[in-house]
JSON list of C-alpha atoms in Angstrom, two decimals:
[
{"chain": "A", "resi": 1, "resn": "SER", "atom": "CA", "xyz": [7.54, 24.48, -3.82]},
{"chain": "A", "resi": 2, "resn": "GLY", "atom": "CA", "xyz": [7.20, 21.35, -5.72]},
{"chain": "A", "resi": 3, "resn": "ALA", "atom": "CA", "xyz": [9.83, 20.06, -3.54]},
{"chain": "A", "resi": 4, "resn": "SER", "atom": "CA", "xyz": [8.23, 20.45, -0.49]},
{"chain": "A", "resi": 5, "resn": "ARG", "atom": "CA", "xyz": [4.11, 19.89, -1.71]},
{"chain": "A", "resi": 6, "resn": "ALA", "atom": "CA", "xyz": [5.80, 16.09, -3.13]},
{"chain": "A", "resi": 7, "resn": "MET", "atom": "CA", "xyz": [7.60, 15.69, 0.25]},
{"chain": "A", "resi": 8, "resn": "THR", "atom": "CA", "xyz": [4.51, 16.91, 2.69]},
{"chain": "A", "resi": 9, "resn": "ARG", "atom": "CA", "xyz": [2.05, 14.91, -0.60]},
{"chain": "A", "resi": 10, "resn": "THR", "atom": "CA", "xyz": [4.53, 11.43, 0.22]},
{"chain": "A", "resi": 11, "resn": "PHE", "atom": "CA", "xyz": [4.22, 12.29, 4.60]},
{"chain": "A", "resi": 12, "resn": "ALA", "atom": "CA", "xyz": [0.77, 12.49, 4.36]},
{"chain": "A", "resi": 13, "resn": "TRP", "atom": "CA", "xyz": [0.38, 8.94, 2.72]},
{"chain": "A", "resi": 14, "resn": "ILE", "atom": "CA", "xyz": [2.18, 7.84, 5.35]},
{"chain": "A", "resi": 15, "resn": "GLY", "atom": "CA", "xyz": [-0.15, 9.53, 8.03]},
{"chain": "A", "resi": 16, "resn": "LEU", "atom": "CA", "xyz": [-2.97, 8.18, 6.28]},
{"chain": "A", "resi": 17, "resn": "GLY", "atom": "CA", "xyz": [-1.52, 5.05, 5.57]},
{"chain": "A", "resi": 18, "resn": "TRP", "atom": "CA", "xyz": [-0.66, 3.92, 9.06]},
{"chain": "A", "resi": 19, "resn": "LEU", "atom": "CA", "xyz": [-3.58, 5.00, 10.48]},
{"chain": "A", "resi": 20, "resn": "GLY", "atom": "CA", "xyz": [-5.50, 2.70, 7.98]},
{"chain": "A", "resi": 21, "resn": "MET", "atom": "CA", "xyz": [-2.99, -0.23, 9.04]},
{"chain": "A", "resi": 22, "resn": "VAL", "atom": "CA", "xyz": [-4.16, 0.41, 13.15]},
{"chain": "A", "resi": 23, "resn": "VAL", "atom": "CA", "xyz": [-7.62, 0.84, 13.00]},
{"chain": "A", "resi": 24, "resn": "TRP", "atom": "CA", "xyz": [-8.15, -1.36, 10.60]},
{"chain": "A", "resi": 25, "resn": "SER", "atom": "CA", "xyz": [-5.85, -4.56, 11.87]},
{"chain": "A", "resi": 26, "resn": "ALA", "atom": "CA", "xyz": [-7.47, -3.38, 15.80]},
{"chain": "A", "resi": 27, "resn": "ALA", "atom": "CA", "xyz": [-11.32, -3.93, 13.68]},
{"chain": "A", "resi": 28, "resn": "GLY", "atom": "CA", "xyz": [-10.62, -5.93, 11.58]},
{"chain": "A", "resi": 29, "resn": "THR", "atom": "CA", "xyz": [-9.85, -9.01, 13.65]},
{"chain": "A", "resi": 30, "resn": "ARG", "atom": "CA", "xyz": [-12.88, -8.96, 15.03]},
{"chain": "A", "resi": 31, "resn": "LEU", "atom": "CA", "xyz": [-14.64, -9.22, 12.06]},
{"chain": "A", "resi": 32, "resn": "ALA", "atom": "CA", "xyz": [-12.95, -10.72, 9.62]},
{"chain": "A", "resi": 33, "resn": "PRO", "atom": "CA", "xyz": [-13.28, -14.58, 9.64]},
{"chain": "A", "resi": 34, "resn": "TRP", "atom": "CA", "xyz": [-8.96, -16.86, 9.38]},
{"chain": "A", "resi": 35, "resn": "HIS", "atom": "CA", "xyz": [-7.60, -13.29, 9.79]},
{"chain": "A", "resi": 36, "resn": "VAL", "atom": "CA", "xyz": [-8.20, -12.60, 5.66]},
{"chain": "A", "resi": 37, "resn": "LEU", "atom": "CA", "xyz": [-8.00, -8.32, 6.02]},
{"chain": "A", "resi": 38, "resn": "PRO", "atom": "CA", "xyz": [-7.61, -6.10, 3.06]},
{"chain": "A", "resi": 39, "resn": "ASP", "atom": "CA", "xyz": [-4.15, -5.18, 3.25]},
{"chain": "A", "resi": 40, "resn": "ILE", "atom": "CA", "xyz": [-3.57, -0.85, 3.83]},
{"chain": "A", "resi": 41, "resn": "LEU", "atom": "CA", "xyz": [-0.17, -1.14, 3.66]},
{"chain": "A", "resi": 42, "resn": "ILE", "atom": "CA", "xyz": [-0.62, -2.58, -0.16]},
{"chain": "A", "resi": 43, "resn": "LEU", "atom": "CA", "xyz": [-3.92, -0.48, -1.03]},
{"chain": "A", "resi": 44, "resn": "VAL", "atom": "CA", "xyz": [-1.68, 2.67, -0.14]},
{"chain": "A", "resi": 45, "resn": "VAL", "atom": "CA", "xyz": [1.49, 1.95, -2.05]},
{"chain": "A", "resi": 46, "resn": "ALA", "atom": "CA", "xyz": [-0.81, 0.69, -4.98]},
{"chain": "A", "resi": 47, "resn": "PHE", "atom": "CA", "xyz": [-2.29, 3.20, -5.06]},
{"chain": "A", "resi": 48, "resn": "ALA", "atom": "CA", "xyz": [0.91, 5.76, -4.96]},
{"chain": "A", "resi": 49, "resn": "ALA", "atom": "CA", "xyz": [2.94, 3.26, -7.28]},
{"chain": "A", "resi": 50, "resn": "LEU", "atom": "CA", "xyz": [0.05, 4.40, -9.98]},
{"chain": "A", "resi": 51, "resn": "ARG", "atom": "CA", "xyz": [0.20, 7.85, -9.63]},
{"chain": "A", "resi": 52, "resn": "GLN", "atom": "CA", "xyz": [3.29, 9.36, -8.12]},
{"chain": "A", "resi": 53, "resn": "PRO", "atom": "CA", "xyz": [7.56, 9.20, -9.26]},
{"chain": "A", "resi": 54, "resn": "PRO", "atom": "CA", "xyz": [9.44, 6.26, -7.98]},
{"chain": "A", "resi": 55, "resn": "VAL", "atom": "CA", "xyz": [10.99, 7.38, -5.39]},
{"chain": "A", "resi": 56, "resn": "PRO", "atom": "CA", "xyz": [7.96, 8.92, -3.11]},
{"chain": "A", "resi": 57, "resn": "VAL", "atom": "CA", "xyz": [6.92, 5.28, -4.02]},
{"chain": "A", "resi": 58, "resn": "VAL", "atom": "CA", "xyz": [9.19, 3.84, -2.15]},
{"chain": "A", "resi": 59, "resn": "ALA", "atom": "CA", "xyz": [9.84, 5.79, 0.41]},
{"chain": "A", "resi": 60, "resn": "ILE", "atom": "CA", "xyz": [6.26, 5.41, 1.86]},
{"chain": "A", "resi": 61, "resn": "ALA", "atom": "CA", "xyz": [6.79, 1.86, 1.34]},
{"chain": "A", "resi": 62, "resn": "LEU", "atom": "CA", "xyz": [9.50, 2.02, 3.65]},
{"chain": "A", "resi": 63, "resn": "ALA", "atom": "CA", "xyz": [8.15, 4.06, 5.92]},
{"chain": "A", "resi": 64, "resn": "LEU", "atom": "CA", "xyz": [4.81, 1.47, 5.90]},
{"chain": "A", "resi": 65, "resn": "GLY", "atom": "CA", "xyz": [6.91, -1.53, 5.82]},
{"chain": "A", "resi": 66, "resn": "TYR", "atom": "CA", "xyz": [8.70, -0.13, 9.43]},
{"chain": "A", "resi": 67, "resn": "LEU", "atom": "CA", "xyz": [5.25, 0.91, 10.73]},
{"chain": "A", "resi": 68, "resn": "ALA", "atom": "CA", "xyz": [3.77, -2.68, 9.85]},
{"chain": "A", "resi": 69, "resn": "GLY", "atom": "CA", "xyz": [7.05, -4.63, 10.54]},
{"chain": "A", "resi": 70, "resn": "ARG", "atom": "CA", "xyz": [6.84, -3.20, 14.25]},
{"chain": "A", "resi": 71, "resn": "GLN", "atom": "CA", "xyz": [2.89, -4.03, 14.48]},
{"chain": "A", "resi": 72, "resn": "VAL", "atom": "CA", "xyz": [3.78, -7.34, 14.02]},
{"chain": "A", "resi": 73, "resn": "VAL", "atom": "CA", "xyz": [6.86, -7.85, 15.85]},
{"chain": "A", "resi": 74, "resn": "ALA", "atom": "CA", "xyz": [9.10, -8.71, 12.81]},
{"chain": "A", "resi": 75, "resn": "PRO", "atom": "CA", "xyz": [12.84, -8.34, 12.50]},
{"chain": "A", "resi": 76, "resn": "LEU", "atom": "CA", "xyz": [14.06, -4.92, 11.59]},
{"chain": "A", "resi": 77, "resn": "GLY", "atom": "CA", "xyz": [14.54, -5.45, 7.58]},
{"chain": "A", "resi": 78, "resn": "ALA", "atom": "CA", "xyz": [12.45, -8.00, 6.86]},
{"chain": "A", "resi": 79, "resn": "SER", "atom": "CA", "xyz": [8.21, -6.05, 5.87]},
{"chain": "A", "resi": 80, "resn": "GLU", "atom": "CA", "xyz": [10.58, -3.11, 4.66]},
{"chain": "A", "resi": 81, "resn": "THR", "atom": "CA", "xyz": [12.36, -5.00, 2.40]},
{"chain": "A", "resi": 82, "resn": "ALA", "atom": "CA", "xyz": [9.31, -6.78, 1.02]},
{"chain": "A", "resi": 83, "resn": "ALA", "atom": "CA", "xyz": [7.06, -3.96, 0.98]},
{"chain": "A", "resi": 84, "resn": "ALA", "atom": "CA", "xyz": [10.24, -2.08, -0.89]},
{"chain": "A", "resi": 85, "resn": "ALA", "atom": "CA", "xyz": [10.47, -4.50, -3.32]},
{"chain": "A", "resi": 86, "resn": "CYS", "atom": "CA", "xyz": [6.48, -4.59, -4.15]},
{"chain": "A", "resi": 87, "resn": "ALA", "atom": "CA", "xyz": [6.38, -1.17, -4.63]},
{"chain": "A", "resi": 88, "resn": "VAL", "atom": "CA", "xyz": [8.94, -1.42, -7.58]},
{"chain": "A", "resi": 89, "resn": "GLY", "atom": "CA", "xyz": [7.08, -4.11, -8.45]},
{"chain": "A", "resi": 90, "resn": "MET", "atom": "CA", "xyz": [3.95, -2.47, -8.68]},
{"chain": "A", "resi": 91, "resn": "TYR", "atom": "CA", "xyz": [5.38, 0.82, -10.42]},
{"chain": "A", "resi": 92, "resn": "MET", "atom": "CA", "xyz": [7.55, -1.12, -12.67]},
{"chain": "A", "resi": 93, "resn": "MET", "atom": "CA", "xyz": [3.59, -2.85, -13.85]},
{"chain": "A", "resi": 94, "resn": "GLY", "atom": "CA", "xyz": [1.40, 0.83, -13.81]},
{"chain": "A", "resi": 95, "resn": "GLY", "atom": "CA", "xyz": [4.10, 1.54, -16.37]},
{"chain": "A", "resi": 96, "resn": "GLN", "atom": "CA", "xyz": [4.70, -1.09, -18.94]},
{"chain": "A", "resi": 97, "resn": "LEU", "atom": "CA", "xyz": [0.75, -1.86, -18.16]},
{"chain": "A", "resi": 98, "resn": "ALA", "atom": "CA", "xyz": [-1.83, 0.51, -20.18]},
{"chain": "A", "resi": 99, "resn": "GLY", "atom": "CA", "xyz": [-4.58, 0.09, -17.22]},
{"chain": "A", "resi": 100, "resn": "SER", "atom": "CA", "xyz": [-6.03, 2.65, -15.02]},
{"chain": "A", "resi": 101, "resn": "GLY", "atom": "CA", "xyz": [-9.36, 3.34, -13.02]},
{"chain": "A", "resi": 102, "resn": "ALA", "atom": "CA", "xyz": [-10.68, 1.42, -10.03]},
{"chain": "A", "resi": 103, "resn": "LEU", "atom": "CA", "xyz": [-10.88, -2.12, -11.43]},
{"chain": "A", "resi": 104, "resn": "PHE", "atom": "CA", "xyz": [-7.12, -2.16, -12.58]},
{"chain": "A", "resi": 105, "resn": "PHE", "atom": "CA", "xyz": [-6.25, -0.67, -9.44]},
{"chain": "A", "resi": 106, "resn": "ALA", "atom": "CA", "xyz": [-7.74, -3.86, -7.62]},
{"chain": "A", "resi": 107, "resn": "LEU", "atom": "CA", "xyz": [-5.92, -6.00, -9.46]},
{"chain": "A", "resi": 108, "resn": "LEU", "atom": "CA", "xyz": [-2.73, -4.37, -8.51]},
{"chain": "A", "resi": 109, "resn": "ALA", "atom": "CA", "xyz": [-2.93, -4.07, -5.11]},
{"chain": "A", "resi": 110, "resn": "GLY", "atom": "CA", "xyz": [-4.66, -7.97, -5.23]},
{"chain": "A", "resi": 111, "resn": "ALA", "atom": "CA", "xyz": [-1.24, -9.26, -6.75]},
{"chain": "A", "resi": 112, "resn": "GLY", "atom": "CA", "xyz": [1.08, -6.78, -5.07]},
{"chain": "A", "resi": 113, "resn": "THR", "atom": "CA", "xyz": [-0.66, -8.29, -1.23]},
{"chain": "A", "resi": 114, "resn": "MET", "atom": "CA", "xyz": [-0.03, -11.80, -2.49]},
{"chain": "A", "resi": 115, "resn": "ALA", "atom": "CA", "xyz": [3.65, -11.09, -3.62]},
{"chain": "A", "resi": 116, "resn": "TYR", "atom": "CA", "xyz": [4.07, -8.88, -0.24]},
{"chain": "A", "resi": 117, "resn": "HIS", "atom": "CA", "xyz": [3.05, -11.78, 2.13]},
{"chain": "A", "resi": 118, "resn": "ALA", "atom": "CA", "xyz": [5.12, -14.55, 0.22]},
{"chain": "A", "resi": 119, "resn": "LEU", "atom": "CA", "xyz": [7.86, -12.56, -0.07]},
{"chain": "A", "resi": 120, "resn": "LEU", "atom": "CA", "xyz": [8.24, -11.53, 3.67]},
{"chain": "A", "resi": 121, "resn": "PHE", "atom": "CA", "xyz": [7.06, -15.70, 4.20]},
{"chain": "A", "resi": 122, "resn": "VAL", "atom": "CA", "xyz": [10.55, -16.25, 2.45]},
{"chain": "A", "resi": 123, "resn": "LEU", "atom": "CA", "xyz": [12.07, -13.13, 4.24]},
{"chain": "A", "resi": 124, "resn": "LEU", "atom": "CA", "xyz": [11.41, -14.72, 7.25]},
{"chain": "A", "resi": 125, "resn": "TYR", "atom": "CA", "xyz": [12.06, -18.38, 6.57]},
{"chain": "A", "resi": 126, "resn": "LEU", "atom": "CA", "xyz": [16.11, -18.12, 5.63]},
{"chain": "A", "resi": 127, "resn": "GLY", "atom": "CA", "xyz": [16.44, -14.64, 8.85]},
{"chain": "A", "resi": 128, "resn": "ARG", "atom": "CA", "xyz": [15.13, -17.10, 11.28]},
{"chain": "A", "resi": 129, "resn": "ASP", "atom": "CA", "xyz": [14.34, -20.56, 9.84]},
{"chain": "A", "resi": 130, "resn": "THR", "atom": "CA", "xyz": [11.05, -20.59, 10.68]},
{"chain": "A", "resi": 131, "resn": "ALA", "atom": "CA", "xyz": [8.02, -18.67, 9.99]},
{"chain": "A", "resi": 132, "resn": "GLY", "atom": "CA", "xyz": [4.25, -19.41, 9.84]},
{"chain": "A", "resi": 133, "resn": "PHE", "atom": "CA", "xyz": [0.96, -18.39, 8.98]},
{"chain": "A", "resi": 134, "resn": "SER", "atom": "CA", "xyz": [-2.11, -17.40, 11.12]},
{"chain": "A", "resi": 135, "resn": "SER", "atom": "CA", "xyz": [-4.56, -18.99, 9.60]},
{"chain": "A", "resi": 136, "resn": "TRP", "atom": "CA", "xyz": [-5.05, -22.35, 6.35]},
{"chain": "A", "resi": 137, "resn": "ALA", "atom": "CA", "xyz": [-6.22, -18.59, 4.98]},
{"chain": "A", "resi": 138, "resn": "THR", "atom": "CA", "xyz": [-3.34, -16.64, 5.19]},
{"chain": "A", "resi": 139, "resn": "ALA", "atom": "CA", "xyz": [-1.21, -19.03, 3.47]},
{"chain": "A", "resi": 140, "resn": "ALA", "atom": "CA", "xyz": [-3.21, -19.88, 0.43]},
{"chain": "A", "resi": 141, "resn": "LEU", "atom": "CA", "xyz": [-2.06, -15.71, 0.05]},
{"chain": "A", "resi": 142, "resn": "VAL", "atom": "CA", "xyz": [-5.35, -15.96, -2.92]},
{"chain": "A", "resi": 143, "resn": "PRO", "atom": "CA", "xyz": [-8.08, -15.16, -0.12]},
{"chain": "A", "resi": 144, "resn": "ALA", "atom": "CA", "xyz": [-5.45, -12.25, 1.52]},
{"chain": "A", "resi": 145, "resn": "GLY", "atom": "CA", "xyz": [-5.40, -10.52, -2.48]},
{"chain": "A", "resi": 146, "resn": "ARG", "atom": "CA", "xyz": [-8.88, -10.85, -3.23]},
{"chain": "A", "resi": 147, "resn": "ALA", "atom": "CA", "xyz": [-10.00, -9.74, 0.36]},
{"chain": "A", "resi": 148, "resn": "THR", "atom": "CA", "xyz": [-7.22, -6.13, -0.60]},
{"chain": "A", "resi": 149, "resn": "GLY", "atom": "CA", "xyz": [-8.41, -6.55, -4.31]},
{"chain": "A", "resi": 150, "resn": "ILE", "atom": "CA", "xyz": [-12.43, -5.91, -3.22]},
{"chain": "A", "resi": 151, "resn": "GLY", "atom": "CA", "xyz": [-11.06, -3.36, -0.20]},
{"chain": "A", "resi": 152, "resn": "ALA", "atom": "CA", "xyz": [-9.28, -1.09, -3.48]},
{"chain": "A", "resi": 153, "resn": "LEU", "atom": "CA", "xyz": [-12.86, -1.06, -5.43]},
{"chain": "A", "resi": 154, "resn": "PHE", "atom": "CA", "xyz": [-14.06, 0.31, -2.28]},
{"chain": "A", "resi": 155, "resn": "ALA", "atom": "CA", "xyz": [-10.89, 2.50, -0.90]},
{"chain": "A", "resi": 156, "resn": "TYR", "atom": "CA", "xyz": [-10.16, 4.33, -4.75]},
{"chain": "A", "resi": 157, "resn": "GLY", "atom": "CA", "xyz": [-12.45, 7.06, -5.16]},
{"chain": "A", "resi": 158, "resn": "PRO", "atom": "CA", "xyz": [-11.93, 8.54, -1.25]},
{"chain": "A", "resi": 159, "resn": "MET", "atom": "CA", "xyz": [-8.33, 7.81, -1.95]},
{"chain": "A", "resi": 160, "resn": "LEU", "atom": "CA", "xyz": [-8.63, 9.64, -5.28]},
{"chain": "A", "resi": 161, "resn": "TRP", "atom": "CA", "xyz": [-10.20, 12.76, -3.84]},
{"chain": "A", "resi": 162, "resn": "ARG", "atom": "CA", "xyz": [-8.45, 12.84, -1.55]},
{"chain": "A", "resi": 163, "resn": "ASP", "atom": "CA", "xyz": [-5.37, 12.66, -3.27]},
{"chain": "A", "resi": 164, "resn": "SER", "atom": "CA", "xyz": [-6.90, 16.27, -5.12]},
{"chain": "A", "resi": 165, "resn": "LYS", "atom": "CA", "xyz": [-6.74, 17.42, -1.70]},
{"chain": "A", "resi": 166, "resn": "LEU", "atom": "CA", "xyz": [-3.53, 16.80, -1.43]},
{"chain": "A", "resi": 167, "resn": "ALA", "atom": "CA", "xyz": [-2.23, 17.54, -4.99]},
{"chain": "A", "resi": 168, "resn": "PRO", "atom": "CA", "xyz": [-4.13, 19.82, -6.33]},
{"chain": "A", "resi": 169, "resn": "GLU", "atom": "CA", "xyz": [-3.78, 19.88, -10.21]},
{"chain": "A", "resi": 170, "resn": "ARG", "atom": "CA", "xyz": [-1.66, 23.14, -11.43]},
{"chain": "A", "resi": 171, "resn": "ARG", "atom": "CA", "xyz": [-2.03, 25.22, -14.54]},
{"chain": "A", "resi": 172, "resn": "GLU", "atom": "CA", "xyz": [-0.19, 27.11, -16.06]},
{"chain": "A", "resi": 173, "resn": "GLY", "atom": "CA", "xyz": [-0.38, 30.10, -18.27]},
{"chain": "A", "resi": 174, "resn": "LEU", "atom": "CA", "xyz": [-0.01, 33.28, -18.50]},
{"chain": "A", "resi": 175, "resn": "SER", "atom": "CA", "xyz": [-0.86, 35.50, -16.10]},
{"chain": "A", "resi": 176, "resn": "TRP", "atom": "CA", "xyz": [-2.33, 39.32, -16.98]},
{"chain": "A", "resi": 177, "resn": "SER", "atom": "CA", "xyz": [-2.76, 40.37, -13.38]}
]
């Protein structure tokens, strides 16, 4: 029962992350100047890194990395590797630093976005001998990190609510029935 609940929670976050990536990339490219958008993949992975064990976090990162890579026609394995590496890093940071709440989540997501895009650039450059960014703002990495951090501040409450519905808090004790 506990394993199936964890699996359901993992698949739910993968589905919600994929839906968010599709909707945001379709609408966001029309709204965002210089293609600077909050990174939904990193928002979901950062949230999972703060609230779940490491195996589901990496599973979410690999699945969303695969879907993101297919969306932008990246070489197979590049987005997945970058997302998994960032997931491990964010999980470790979440455990090493005694932080919580929306601000910590925003800082973690912003830093994770910059690390993800930098690592993805390096992997693409090593794999193709060439890589590029869509604009000067995305090449700077800081605007994307800032956009994701601001998005994380707004997304934290709804994500907490959704997570509480996916995994209600269990209380153990004696049952007299």
